[in-house]
Amino acid sequence: MSAELDQLYQTIILEHSHKRSGETEQDVSSAGERSGVSHQYNPTCGDEITVRVAVTAGENPTVEAVEWNGEGCSISMAAASVLSEMAPGMTLPELEAMIEHFREMLRSRGQVAPDEEILGDAAAFAGVSKFVARVKCAMLSWVAVEDAVNQAASKARTT
Amino acid sequence: MTTTPLDNEQVLQLKQDFPLLTETQVAGHPLVYLDTGATSQVPLAVADAERDFTLRHRAAVHRGAHTLAVEATDFFEDARATVSRFVGADPYSLVWTSNATEGLNLLSYAMSNATAGSNGSEHAERFRLGPGDEIVTTQAEHHANLIPWQELAARTGATLRVVPVDERGLITPQAVAATLSERTKLVAFTHVSNVTGAITDVPGVVAEAQKVGALTVLDACQSVPHMPIDFPALGVDFAVFSAHKMLGPTGIGALYGRRELLNALPTFLTGGSMITKVTTEHAQYLDSPVRFEAGTQRISQAVAWAEAVRYLEKIGMDRIEAWEAELGGRLARGITEIDGVRLLGPAPGVERVGLASIDVAGVHAHDVGQLLDVAGIAVRVGHHCAQPLHRELGLTASTRASTYLYNTTDDVDRFLDELSRVRGYFRAEGA
Ligand SMILES: Cc1ncc(COP(=O)(O)O)c(C=O)c1O
């Protein structure tokens, strides 16, 4: 099939869309003491995700775990899976920097090359940036994680 | 008399009237347009009619006495006569709206106004709603024929009741009958589903509604473009449709209503052009159709829409309907022959228009659409503004192919051919 399509659907993306790290059967919609929950919905295509992110206690928390329930296209599911593998162990500034670069790359219409040092496997989503209609698919879970981690962090600091 | 449908040769010839269809390349492939269910393409004659009116005949209508104004008014009212005749109605029964959605909202708000006793509601008794009254719609509706009724119920205290679809996603007169009661004031339902392509038995539903004295509202968005329609013969009280799905311009649609009902219905938008006597305290309103046409209207769009109707009439709606039944049958049969692809709605062989939606096992609709797009095939993916029906069918999204008079069997076959590769490409289980 077309080379253009293969750029969008890199092997890593197709694999993650099937095996889906972080996806759980359990309901993740309630947050605990050091976790935050975010629900994101894309009304155009109906893609939907609920993410729960837990962080460690203390002054400088790191991400402990990412779990999610969701439904959507291969791009949105793979993006959630890749982030669920990468985020645990990251400090919050590291996570924020990675999300920021991911966002910048996706919005660049192919102009911003991925920095693989920062993005790791998520660099495979570079091809998405040329398919403007799919950028939201890739961002959905990342926006959810960003939101959930901020909630978790503010709780972790006050407890 | 039997109808001879169009054939591929004739379709290829008339395709020449549509520059977008002959000139567009997508990802290096000639475009196959299978998204008429969302909006149709426009032939040159329609674009020319709009341009000619705008450049040579433009003036305010129903307002001036100069020659140009009279001429423009003639164009405008001829357009109304043409579009209303197309659906078997007289011009007094056809109100211009901006689209079908606005027509349904007009009805919804006019009924609130009847309930409030405002907007010229002297004769509006039968449009009044209150607690205990029921509004009936169906699970198969486009959001445009659901949300205005939800909101009307919320504004008036009436109860909204929803007719369930059967296992194929169809609305049956029996299911409607089971939802009706002596308190049902209105039944709003679709003629052709924009998700399944199924055709509702309209006279059957109307007969049930009439037994309890309820008004009927038909969403004819997906029927008027594709088959001969006569609203008075169907027996509905009101109906809506949009120009942009039938070779016409965007920005204009129509509300059909039985004349005596429209004259009794309270107004919705108010202002210039729709009044008789106005004082600083009070206004009196004209009769239909201008009763509902406040402010300057979509004049060039109405003129262009009439040209679209003439284009369709020249070909013949019966021939278009017969051709699209062939295309729809080919779509349905072809889809069921592909492993792991589920056809929504009526089975092959059962009546449908040239529209079919599918669910591909293990592949999200968005991904299906992406693969087709790269092959130059334009289809619709998502919930097609019908979330309740998708939920009932166990889905959040589907992929829809929809035809028109400008599609060939080759267009359908190219779609089916690409579709047969989808599960393999995405490594879906069992592919
Ligand atoms: C069945 C049905 N009803 C209503 C609508 C709404 O039409 P419009 O957006 O032109 O108001 C559509 C089109 O999207 C439709 O297919």
Coordinates of C-alpha atoms and ligand atoms in Angstrom, one line a residue:
Chain A
M1 CA 0.0 0.0 0.0
S2 CA 1.1 3.6 -0.2
A3 CA 4.3 4.9 1.3
E4 CA 2.4 7.9 2.7
L5 CA 0.1 5.6 4.6
D6 CA 3.1 3.5 5.9
Q7 CA 4.6 6.7 7.3
L8 CA 1.4 7.3 9.3
Y9 CA 1.0 3.8 10.4
Q10 CA 4.5 2.9 11.5
T11 CA 5.0 -0.7 12.7
I12 CA 5.5 0.5 16.3
I13 CA 2.1 2.2 16.1
L14 CA 0.3 -0.8 14.7
E15 CA 1.9 -3.0 17.4
H16 CA 1.0 -0.7 20.2
S17 CA -2.6 -0.3 18.9
H18 CA -3.0 -4.1 19.4
K19 CA -1.1 -4.8 22.6
R20 CA -2.0 -1.5 24.4
S21 CA 0.2 -1.1 27.5
G22 CA -1.6 0.6 30.4
E23 CA -5.0 -0.4 29.3
T24 CA -7.0 -2.1 32.0
E25 CA -10.3 -3.9 32.4
Q26 CA -10.7 -2.2 35.8
D27 CA -12.6 1.1 36.0
V28 CA -10.0 3.9 36.5
S29 CA -12.5 6.8 37.0
S30 CA -11.9 7.4 40.7
A31 CA -8.7 9.0 41.9
G32 CA -6.8 8.0 45.1
E33 CA -4.6 10.1 47.4
R34 CA -1.7 10.5 45.0
S35 CA -3.4 10.1 41.7
G36 CA -5.4 12.1 39.3
V37 CA -8.0 11.2 36.7
S38 CA -8.8 12.8 33.4
H39 CA -11.5 12.0 30.9
Q40 CA -11.1 13.3 27.3
Y41 CA -13.5 13.0 24.4
N42 CA -13.3 13.9 20.8
P43 CA -16.8 14.7 19.6
T44 CA -15.9 14.5 15.9
C45 CA -15.0 10.8 15.9
G46 CA -16.2 9.6 19.3
D47 CA -12.8 8.7 20.5
E48 CA -12.8 8.6 24.3
I49 CA -10.3 7.9 27.0
T50 CA -10.2 7.9 30.8
V51 CA -6.7 8.0 32.3
R52 CA -5.5 7.6 35.9
V53 CA -2.0 8.7 36.8
A54 CA -0.4 8.0 40.1
V55 CA 2.7 9.8 41.4
T56 CA 5.2 9.1 44.2
A57 CA 4.9 11.0 47.5
G58 CA 7.2 13.9 48.4
E59 CA 8.6 17.2 47.2
N60 CA 9.7 16.0 43.8
P61 CA 7.3 13.3 42.7
T62 CA 7.8 11.0 39.8
V63 CA 5.2 9.2 37.8
E64 CA 4.4 5.9 39.3
A65 CA 1.8 4.4 37.0
V66 CA -0.5 5.2 34.1
E67 CA -3.7 3.2 33.6
W68 CA -6.5 3.8 31.2
N69 CA -9.8 2.7 29.7
G70 CA -10.6 3.9 26.2
E71 CA -12.0 3.4 22.8
G72 CA -10.7 4.8 19.5
C73 CA -8.7 4.6 16.4
S74 CA -5.3 2.9 16.2
I75 CA -3.5 6.2 16.4
S76 CA -5.2 7.2 19.7
M77 CA -4.9 3.8 21.2
A78 CA -1.2 3.5 20.3
A79 CA -0.4 7.0 21.6
A80 CA -2.0 6.0 25.0
S81 CA 0.0 2.8 25.0
V82 CA 3.4 4.4 24.2
L83 CA 2.9 7.1 26.8
S84 CA 1.9 4.5 29.4
E85 CA 5.2 2.7 28.9
M86 CA 7.4 5.8 28.8
A87 CA 5.9 8.0 31.6
P88 CA 6.5 5.8 34.7
G89 CA 9.7 6.9 36.5
M90 CA 9.8 10.3 34.9
T91 CA 10.0 13.4 37.0
L92 CA 7.1 15.8 36.3
P93 CA 9.3 18.4 34.5
E94 CA 10.6 15.6 32.3
L95 CA 7.1 14.4 31.5
E96 CA 6.0 18.0 30.8
A97 CA 8.9 18.6 28.4
M98 CA 8.2 15.4 26.5
I99 CA 4.5 16.2 26.1
E100 CA 5.4 19.7 25.0
H101 CA 7.7 18.5 22.3
F102 CA 5.2 15.8 21.2
R103 CA 2.6 18.6 20.8
E104 CA 5.0 20.9 19.0
M105 CA 6.0 18.1 16.5
L106 CA 2.4 17.1 15.9
R107 CA 1.2 20.6 15.2
S108 CA 4.1 21.4 12.8
R109 CA 2.6 19.8 9.6
G110 CA 5.9 17.9 9.2
Q111 CA 8.2 20.9 9.9
V112 CA 9.5 19.9 13.3
A113 CA 11.6 16.7 13.3
P114 CA 11.2 14.5 16.4
D115 CA 14.0 14.6 18.9
E116 CA 14.4 10.9 19.6
E117 CA 16.3 11.6 22.8
I118 CA 13.2 13.2 24.2
L119 CA 10.5 11.2 22.6
G120 CA 11.8 7.6 22.3
D121 CA 9.2 5.4 20.7
A122 CA 6.8 8.3 20.5
A123 CA 9.0 9.7 17.7
A124 CA 7.1 7.2 15.5
F125 CA 4.1 9.6 15.6
A126 CA 6.1 12.1 13.5
G127 CA 4.1 10.9 10.4
V128 CA 0.9 11.9 12.0
S129 CA 1.8 15.6 11.8
K130 CA 1.2 15.6 8.0
F131 CA -2.4 14.2 8.5
V132 CA -3.9 17.3 10.2
A133 CA -7.2 15.5 10.9
R134 CA -5.4 12.9 12.9
V135 CA -3.4 15.2 15.3
K136 CA -6.2 15.2 17.8
C137 CA -6.2 11.4 17.8
A138 CA -2.6 11.3 18.9
M139 CA -2.9 14.1 21.4
L140 CA -6.1 12.8 23.2
S141 CA -4.4 10.5 25.7
W142 CA -1.4 12.8 26.1
V143 CA -3.7 15.7 27.1
A144 CA -5.4 13.4 29.5
V145 CA -2.2 12.3 31.1
E146 CA -1.0 16.0 31.4
D147 CA -4.3 16.9 33.1
A148 CA -4.3 13.9 35.4
V149 CA -0.7 14.3 36.5
N150 CA -1.2 17.9 37.4
Q151 CA -4.1 16.9 39.6
A152 CA -2.0 14.1 41.2
A153 CA 0.9 16.4 41.8
S154 CA -1.0 19.0 43.5
K155 CA -2.5 16.4 45.8
A156 CA 0.9 14.8 46.4
R157 CA 2.4 18.1 47.5
T158 CA -0.4 18.9 49.9
T159 CA -0.4 15.5 51.6
Chain B
M1 CA -44.8 1.5 -16.6
T2 CA -41.3 0.3 -15.7
T3 CA -38.5 2.7 -15.3
T4 CA -35.2 2.3 -17.1
P5 CA -32.5 3.2 -14.7
L6 CA -29.5 5.3 -15.7
D7 CA -26.5 3.2 -16.9
N8 CA -22.8 3.6 -16.5
E9 CA -22.4 5.3 -19.9
Q10 CA -25.0 7.9 -19.1
V11 CA -23.5 8.5 -15.7
L12 CA -20.0 9.0 -17.1
Q13 CA -21.5 11.6 -19.5
L14 CA -23.3 13.5 -16.9
K15 CA -20.3 13.4 -14.6
Q16 CA -18.8 15.9 -17.1
D17 CA -21.2 18.5 -15.6
F18 CA -19.4 18.3 -12.3
P19 CA -15.9 19.8 -12.6
L20 CA -14.9 18.7 -9.0
L21 CA -15.7 15.0 -9.9
T22 CA -13.7 15.0 -13.1
E23 CA -10.8 17.2 -12.1
T24 CA -9.9 16.3 -8.5
Q25 CA -7.0 14.0 -7.7
V26 CA -6.5 12.8 -4.1
A27 CA -3.1 11.3 -3.3
G28 CA -2.5 10.8 -7.0
H29 CA -5.8 9.0 -7.6
P30 CA -8.9 10.3 -9.4
L31 CA -11.4 11.1 -6.7
V32 CA -14.2 8.6 -6.0
Y33 CA -16.8 10.6 -4.2
L34 CA -19.0 8.5 -1.9
D35 CA -20.0 11.1 0.7
T36 CA -23.1 12.6 -0.8
G37 CA -25.0 11.6 2.4
A38 CA -23.1 14.4 4.0
T39 CA -23.3 16.8 1.0
S40 CA -23.5 16.4 -2.7
Q41 CA -21.4 18.0 -5.4
V42 CA -22.8 20.7 -7.7
P43 CA -23.1 20.8 -11.5
L44 CA -22.0 23.7 -13.5
A45 CA -25.5 24.8 -14.4
V46 CA -26.3 25.3 -10.7
A47 CA -23.2 27.4 -10.0
D48 CA -23.9 29.4 -13.2
A49 CA -27.5 30.1 -12.1
E50 CA -26.3 31.5 -8.9
R51 CA -23.6 33.6 -10.5
D52 CA -25.9 34.9 -13.3
F53 CA -28.6 36.0 -10.8
T54 CA -25.9 37.6 -8.6
L55 CA -24.3 39.5 -11.5
R56 CA -27.3 40.4 -13.5
H57 CA -30.6 40.3 -11.5
R58 CA -29.8 41.0 -7.9
A59 CA -32.2 43.1 -5.9
A60 CA -34.2 43.0 -2.7
V61 CA -37.3 40.9 -3.0
H62 CA -40.8 41.7 -1.8
R63 CA -39.7 45.2 -1.0
G64 CA -39.2 47.5 -3.9
A65 CA -41.2 48.8 -6.8
H66 CA -38.4 49.3 -9.3
T67 CA -38.1 47.0 -12.3
L68 CA -35.1 45.1 -11.0
A69 CA -36.8 44.4 -7.7
V70 CA -39.9 43.0 -9.4
E71 CA -37.7 40.8 -11.6
A72 CA -35.7 39.5 -8.6
T73 CA -39.0 38.8 -6.8
D74 CA -40.1 36.8 -9.8
F75 CA -36.9 34.7 -9.8
F76 CA -37.3 34.1 -6.1
E77 CA -41.0 33.1 -6.2
D78 CA -40.4 31.0 -9.3
A79 CA -37.7 29.2 -7.4
R80 CA -40.2 28.5 -4.6
A81 CA -42.8 27.2 -7.1
T82 CA -40.2 24.9 -8.7
V83 CA -38.9 23.4 -5.4
S84 CA -42.4 23.0 -3.9
R85 CA -43.7 21.3 -7.1
F86 CA -40.7 18.9 -6.8
V87 CA -42.2 17.6 -3.6
G88 CA -45.8 17.7 -4.7
A89 CA -46.7 20.8 -2.7
D90 CA -48.0 24.3 -3.5
P91 CA -45.8 27.3 -2.9
Y92 CA -47.7 28.4 0.2
S93 CA -46.6 25.2 1.9
L94 CA -42.9 25.7 1.4
V95 CA -40.9 28.0 3.8
W96 CA -37.2 28.7 3.1
T97 CA -34.9 27.9 6.0
S98 CA -31.1 27.8 6.2
N99 CA -31.1 24.0 6.2
A100 CA -33.2 21.1 7.5
T101 CA -31.9 21.6 11.0
E102 CA -33.3 25.1 11.1
G103 CA -36.6 23.9 9.8
L104 CA -36.9 21.5 12.8
N105 CA -35.8 24.2 15.2
L106 CA -38.4 26.5 13.7
L107 CA -41.1 24.0 14.5
S108 CA -39.8 23.3 18.0
Y109 CA -39.7 27.0 18.9
A110 CA -43.0 27.8 17.2
M111 CA -44.6 25.2 19.5
S112 CA -43.0 26.7 22.6
N113 CA -44.4 30.0 21.4
A114 CA -47.8 28.4 21.1
T115 CA -47.4 27.1 24.7
A116 CA -46.4 30.6 25.9
G117 CA -49.3 32.2 23.9
S118 CA -47.0 34.6 22.0
N119 CA -46.0 35.2 18.4
G120 CA -49.4 35.1 16.8
S121 CA -50.8 32.1 18.6
E122 CA -54.5 32.9 18.3
H123 CA -55.2 29.7 16.4
A124 CA -52.4 27.6 17.9
E125 CA -54.3 25.4 20.3
R126 CA -53.2 22.1 18.7
F127 CA -49.5 23.1 19.0
R128 CA -49.7 23.8 22.7
L129 CA -47.8 21.4 25.0
G130 CA -47.7 20.9 28.7
P131 CA -46.9 18.3 31.5
G132 CA -48.4 15.0 30.5
D133 CA -48.2 15.6 26.8
E134 CA -45.9 13.5 24.8
I135 CA -43.5 14.1 21.9
V136 CA -42.4 11.0 20.1
T137 CA -39.2 10.6 18.1
T138 CA -37.1 7.5 17.3
Q139 CA -33.7 5.9 18.0
A140 CA -32.7 6.2 14.4
E141 CA -32.8 9.9 14.2
H142 CA -30.0 12.3 13.1
H143 CA -29.3 14.6 16.1
A144 CA -31.2 17.4 14.2
N145 CA -34.4 15.5 14.6
L146 CA -33.8 14.6 18.3
I147 CA -32.3 17.5 20.2
P148 CA -34.9 20.2 19.1
W149 CA -37.5 17.8 20.6
Q150 CA -35.5 17.2 23.8
E151 CA -35.3 20.9 24.3
L152 CA -39.0 21.5 23.4
A153 CA -39.9 18.9 26.1
A154 CA -37.6 20.7 28.6
R155 CA -39.2 24.1 27.8
T156 CA -42.8 22.9 28.0
G157 CA -42.7 20.1 30.6
A158 CA -43.9 17.6 28.0
T159 CA -42.3 14.1 28.0
L160 CA -40.1 12.9 25.2
R161 CA -40.6 9.2 24.2
V162 CA -38.3 7.4 21.9
V163 CA -39.4 4.6 19.5
P164 CA -36.8 1.7 19.6
V165 CA -35.5 0.4 16.3
D166 CA -35.6 -3.3 15.4
E167 CA -32.5 -5.4 15.2
R168 CA -31.7 -4.2 11.7
G169 CA -32.0 -0.5 12.9
L170 CA -35.4 0.0 11.2
I171 CA -38.3 2.0 12.4
T172 CA -41.6 0.1 12.0
P173 CA -45.2 1.3 12.3
Q174 CA -45.7 -1.4 14.9
A175 CA -43.0 0.0 17.1
V176 CA -44.3 3.5 16.6
A177 CA -47.8 2.4 17.5
A178 CA -46.5 0.8 20.7
T179 CA -44.9 4.1 21.8
L180 CA -48.0 6.3 21.0
S181 CA -50.7 7.2 23.5
E182 CA -53.7 9.5 23.7
R183 CA -51.4 12.2 25.0
T184 CA -49.0 12.1 22.0
K185 CA -49.0 15.5 20.3
L186 CA -46.3 15.0 17.7
V187 CA -44.3 12.2 16.0
A188 CA -41.0 13.1 14.4
F189 CA -39.2 10.5 12.3
T190 CA -36.9 10.0 9.4
H191 CA -37.8 8.8 6.0
V192 CA -34.4 7.3 5.1
S193 CA -31.8 6.7 7.8
N194 CA -28.5 8.5 7.1
V195 CA -26.7 5.6 8.9
T196 CA -28.4 2.4 7.5
G197 CA -30.0 3.6 4.3
A198 CA -33.2 1.9 5.4
I199 CA -36.5 3.3 4.1
T200 CA -39.3 3.9 6.6
D201 CA -42.9 3.0 5.8
V202 CA -44.1 6.6 6.0
P203 CA -47.8 6.1 5.3
G204 CA -47.8 3.3 7.9
V205 CA -46.4 5.6 10.6
V206 CA -48.7 8.4 9.6
A207 CA -51.7 6.2 9.9
E208 CA -50.7 5.2 13.4
A209 CA -50.1 8.8 14.4
Q210 CA -53.4 9.9 13.0
K211 CA -55.2 7.3 15.2
V212 CA -54.2 9.3 18.2
G213 CA -54.5 12.7 16.6
A214 CA -50.7 13.4 16.6
L215 CA -49.0 15.7 14.2
T216 CA -46.3 14.2 12.0
V217 CA -42.9 15.6 11.1
L218 CA -40.8 13.9 8.5
D219 CA -37.0 14.3 8.2
A220 CA -36.7 14.0 4.4
C221 CA -33.1 15.0 4.1
Q222 CA -32.0 11.6 2.7
S223 CA -35.1 10.9 0.7
V224 CA -36.0 14.0 -1.4
P225 CA -32.6 14.0 -3.2
H226 CA -32.9 10.3 -4.2
M227 CA -36.5 9.4 -5.0
P228 CA -39.7 10.9 -6.3
I229 CA -41.5 12.5 -3.3
D230 CA -45.0 13.8 -2.8
F231 CA -45.5 15.1 0.7
P232 CA -49.3 15.5 0.5
A233 CA -49.6 12.0 -0.8
L234 CA -47.4 10.7 2.0
G235 CA -49.8 12.4 4.4
V236 CA -47.3 14.0 6.7
D237 CA -48.1 17.4 8.3
F238 CA -44.5 18.8 8.2
A239 CA -41.3 17.8 6.5
V240 CA -37.8 19.2 6.1
F241 CA -34.9 18.9 3.6
S242 CA -31.7 20.6 2.5
A243 CA -30.5 21.9 -0.8
H244 CA -26.9 21.0 -0.4
K245 CA -27.6 17.2 -0.4
M246 CA -29.4 17.5 -3.8
L247 CA -27.0 19.3 -6.1
G248 CA -27.9 22.7 -4.6
P249 CA -26.0 25.4 -2.7
T250 CA -25.3 25.4 1.0
G251 CA -27.2 27.9 3.2
I252 CA -30.7 27.0 2.1
G253 CA -33.3 24.3 3.0
A254 CA -37.0 24.1 3.4
L255 CA -39.8 23.4 5.8
Y256 CA -42.9 21.9 4.2
G257 CA -46.2 22.1 6.1
R258 CA -49.8 21.7 5.3
R259 CA -51.0 25.2 4.6
E260 CA -53.7 25.5 7.2
L261 CA -51.2 24.3 9.8
L262 CA -48.5 26.8 8.8
N263 CA -51.0 29.6 8.9
A264 CA -52.0 28.7 12.5
L265 CA -48.5 28.0 13.7
P266 CA -46.9 30.8 15.8
T267 CA -43.9 32.6 14.3
F268 CA -40.3 31.9 15.2
L269 CA -37.9 34.6 14.0
T270 CA -39.5 37.9 13.8
G271 CA -38.7 41.2 12.1
G272 CA -39.1 42.7 8.7
S273 CA -41.0 41.3 5.7
M274 CA -43.3 38.9 7.7
I275 CA -45.8 41.4 9.2
T276 CA -48.9 43.2 8.3
K277 CA -49.5 46.0 10.9
V278 CA -46.9 47.0 13.4
T279 CA -47.1 49.4 16.3
T280 CA -44.6 50.1 19.0
E281 CA -46.5 47.6 21.2
H282 CA -47.6 44.9 18.8
A283 CA -47.3 43.2 15.5
Q284 CA -49.5 41.1 13.3
Y285 CA -48.1 38.5 11.1
L286 CA -48.6 37.5 7.4
D287 CA -49.6 34.0 6.4
S288 CA -47.3 31.3 5.3
P289 CA -44.7 31.1 3.7
V290 CA -43.5 34.7 4.4
R291 CA -44.8 34.4 8.0
F292 CA -41.6 32.5 8.8
E293 CA -39.2 34.4 6.6
A294 CA -38.1 37.3 8.7
G295 CA -35.4 39.5 7.2
T296 CA -33.6 39.4 3.9
Q297 CA -33.8 35.9 2.4
R298 CA -31.3 33.6 0.7
I299 CA -32.3 34.8 -2.8
S300 CA -29.4 33.6 -5.0
Q301 CA -29.4 30.3 -3.2
A302 CA -33.1 29.8 -3.8
V303 CA -32.5 30.5 -7.5
A304 CA -29.6 28.0 -7.7
W305 CA -31.6 25.4 -5.8
A306 CA -34.4 25.6 -8.4
E307 CA -31.8 25.1 -11.1
A308 CA -30.6 21.9 -9.2
V309 CA -34.3 20.7 -9.2
R310 CA -34.6 21.3 -12.9
Y311 CA -31.4 19.3 -13.5
L312 CA -32.7 16.4 -11.4
E313 CA -36.1 16.5 -13.2
K314 CA -34.5 16.5 -16.6
I315 CA -32.8 13.2 -15.7
G316 CA -35.9 11.9 -13.9
M317 CA -36.2 11.1 -10.2
D318 CA -37.6 7.6 -11.0
R319 CA -34.5 6.8 -13.0
I320 CA -32.2 8.2 -10.3
E321 CA -33.9 6.1 -7.7
A322 CA -33.7 2.9 -9.8
W323 CA -30.0 3.5 -10.5
E324 CA -29.2 4.1 -6.8
A325 CA -31.1 1.0 -5.8
E326 CA -28.7 -0.9 -8.1
L327 CA -25.7 0.9 -6.6
G328 CA -27.0 0.3 -3.0
G329 CA -27.6 -3.4 -3.8
R330 CA -24.1 -3.8 -5.2
L331 CA -22.6 -2.1 -2.1
A332 CA -24.6 -4.3 0.3
R333 CA -23.8 -7.5 -1.5
G334 CA -20.1 -6.6 -1.9
I335 CA -19.8 -5.7 1.7
T336 CA -21.3 -8.9 3.0
E337 CA -18.8 -10.9 0.8
I338 CA -15.8 -9.4 2.7
D339 CA -14.6 -11.3 5.8
G340 CA -14.8 -9.5 9.0
V341 CA -16.9 -6.6 7.7
R342 CA -20.4 -6.2 9.1
L343 CA -23.1 -4.4 7.1
L344 CA -25.4 -2.3 9.2
G345 CA -29.1 -2.0 8.4
P346 CA -31.1 -4.0 5.9
A347 CA -29.6 -7.2 4.5
P348 CA -28.7 -7.4 0.8
G349 CA -31.9 -7.8 -1.2
V350 CA -33.9 -5.7 1.2
E351 CA -34.9 -2.2 0.0
R352 CA -32.3 0.5 0.7
V353 CA -31.0 3.7 -1.0
G354 CA -27.5 4.0 -2.3
L355 CA -26.0 4.2 1.1
A356 CA -24.4 1.6 3.4
S357 CA -22.5 1.8 6.7
I358 CA -20.2 -0.8 8.0
D359 CA -18.2 -2.0 11.0
V360 CA -14.8 -3.5 10.3
A361 CA -13.9 -6.0 13.0
G362 CA -10.7 -4.9 14.8
V363 CA -10.3 -1.7 12.8
H364 CA -11.6 1.6 13.9
A365 CA -13.7 3.6 11.4
H366 CA -11.2 6.4 11.4
D367 CA -8.5 4.1 10.2
V368 CA -10.7 2.6 7.6
G369 CA -11.5 6.1 6.3
Q370 CA -7.8 6.9 6.2
L371 CA -6.8 4.0 4.1
L372 CA -9.7 4.7 1.7
D373 CA -8.7 8.4 1.5
V374 CA -5.1 7.6 0.5
A375 CA -6.7 5.6 -2.3
G376 CA -8.7 8.6 -3.4
I377 CA -12.0 7.4 -2.0
A378 CA -14.0 9.9 0.1
V379 CA -16.3 8.3 2.6
R380 CA -17.7 9.4 6.0
V381 CA -16.4 8.1 9.2
G382 CA -17.7 8.7 12.7
H383 CA -21.2 8.6 14.2
H384 CA -22.8 10.6 11.4
C385 CA -24.7 12.7 13.9
A386 CA -26.5 9.7 15.1
Q387 CA -25.0 8.6 18.4
P388 CA -28.1 6.9 19.9
L389 CA -28.4 4.6 16.8
H390 CA -24.7 3.7 17.0
R391 CA -25.0 2.9 20.6
E392 CA -28.0 0.7 19.9
L393 CA -25.9 -1.1 17.2
G394 CA -23.1 -1.6 19.8
L395 CA -20.8 0.9 18.1
T396 CA -19.3 4.4 18.7
A397 CA -18.4 4.9 15.0
S398 CA -18.9 3.4 11.5
T399 CA -17.8 4.0 8.0
R400 CA -20.4 5.1 5.4
A401 CA -20.4 5.1 1.7
S402 CA -23.2 7.0 -0.1
T403 CA -23.9 7.4 -3.8
Y404 CA -25.7 9.8 -6.1
L405 CA -26.6 10.0 -9.7
Y406 CA -23.0 10.7 -10.6
N407 CA -21.6 7.4 -9.2
T408 CA -20.8 4.4 -11.5
T409 CA -20.6 0.8 -10.5
D410 CA -16.9 1.2 -10.9
D411 CA -16.9 3.7 -8.1
V412 CA -18.6 1.1 -5.9
D413 CA -16.2 -1.6 -7.0
R414 CA -13.1 0.6 -6.2
F415 CA -14.5 1.1 -2.7
L416 CA -15.1 -2.6 -2.2
D417 CA -11.7 -3.5 -3.5
E418 CA -9.9 -1.1 -1.1
L419 CA -12.2 -2.2 1.7
S420 CA -11.2 -5.8 1.2
R421 CA -7.5 -4.8 2.1
V422 CA -8.3 -3.0 5.3
R423 CA -8.1 -5.8 7.8
G424 CA -4.9 -7.1 6.4
Y425 CA -3.2 -3.8 6.4
F426 CA -4.1 -3.1 10.1
R427 CA -3.2 -6.7 11.0
A428 CA -6.7 -7.3 12.5
E429 CA -7.2 -10.6 14.2
G430 CA -7.9 -13.4 11.8
A431 CA -7.1 -11.3 8.7
Ligands
LIG1 C1 -31.2 12.3 8.1 C2 -30.6 13.7 8.2 N1 -31.3 14.6 9.0 C3 -30.9 15.9 9.1 C4 -29.7 16.3 8.6 C5 -29.2 17.7 8.8 O1 -29.2 18.4 7.6 P1 -28.6 19.9 7.6 O2 -27.2 19.8 8.2 O3 -28.5 20.2 6.1 O4 -29.5 20.7 8.4 C6 -28.9 15.4 7.8 C7 -27.6 15.7 7.2 O5 -26.6 15.8 7.7 C8 -29.4 14.1 7.6 O6 -28.8 13.1 6.9

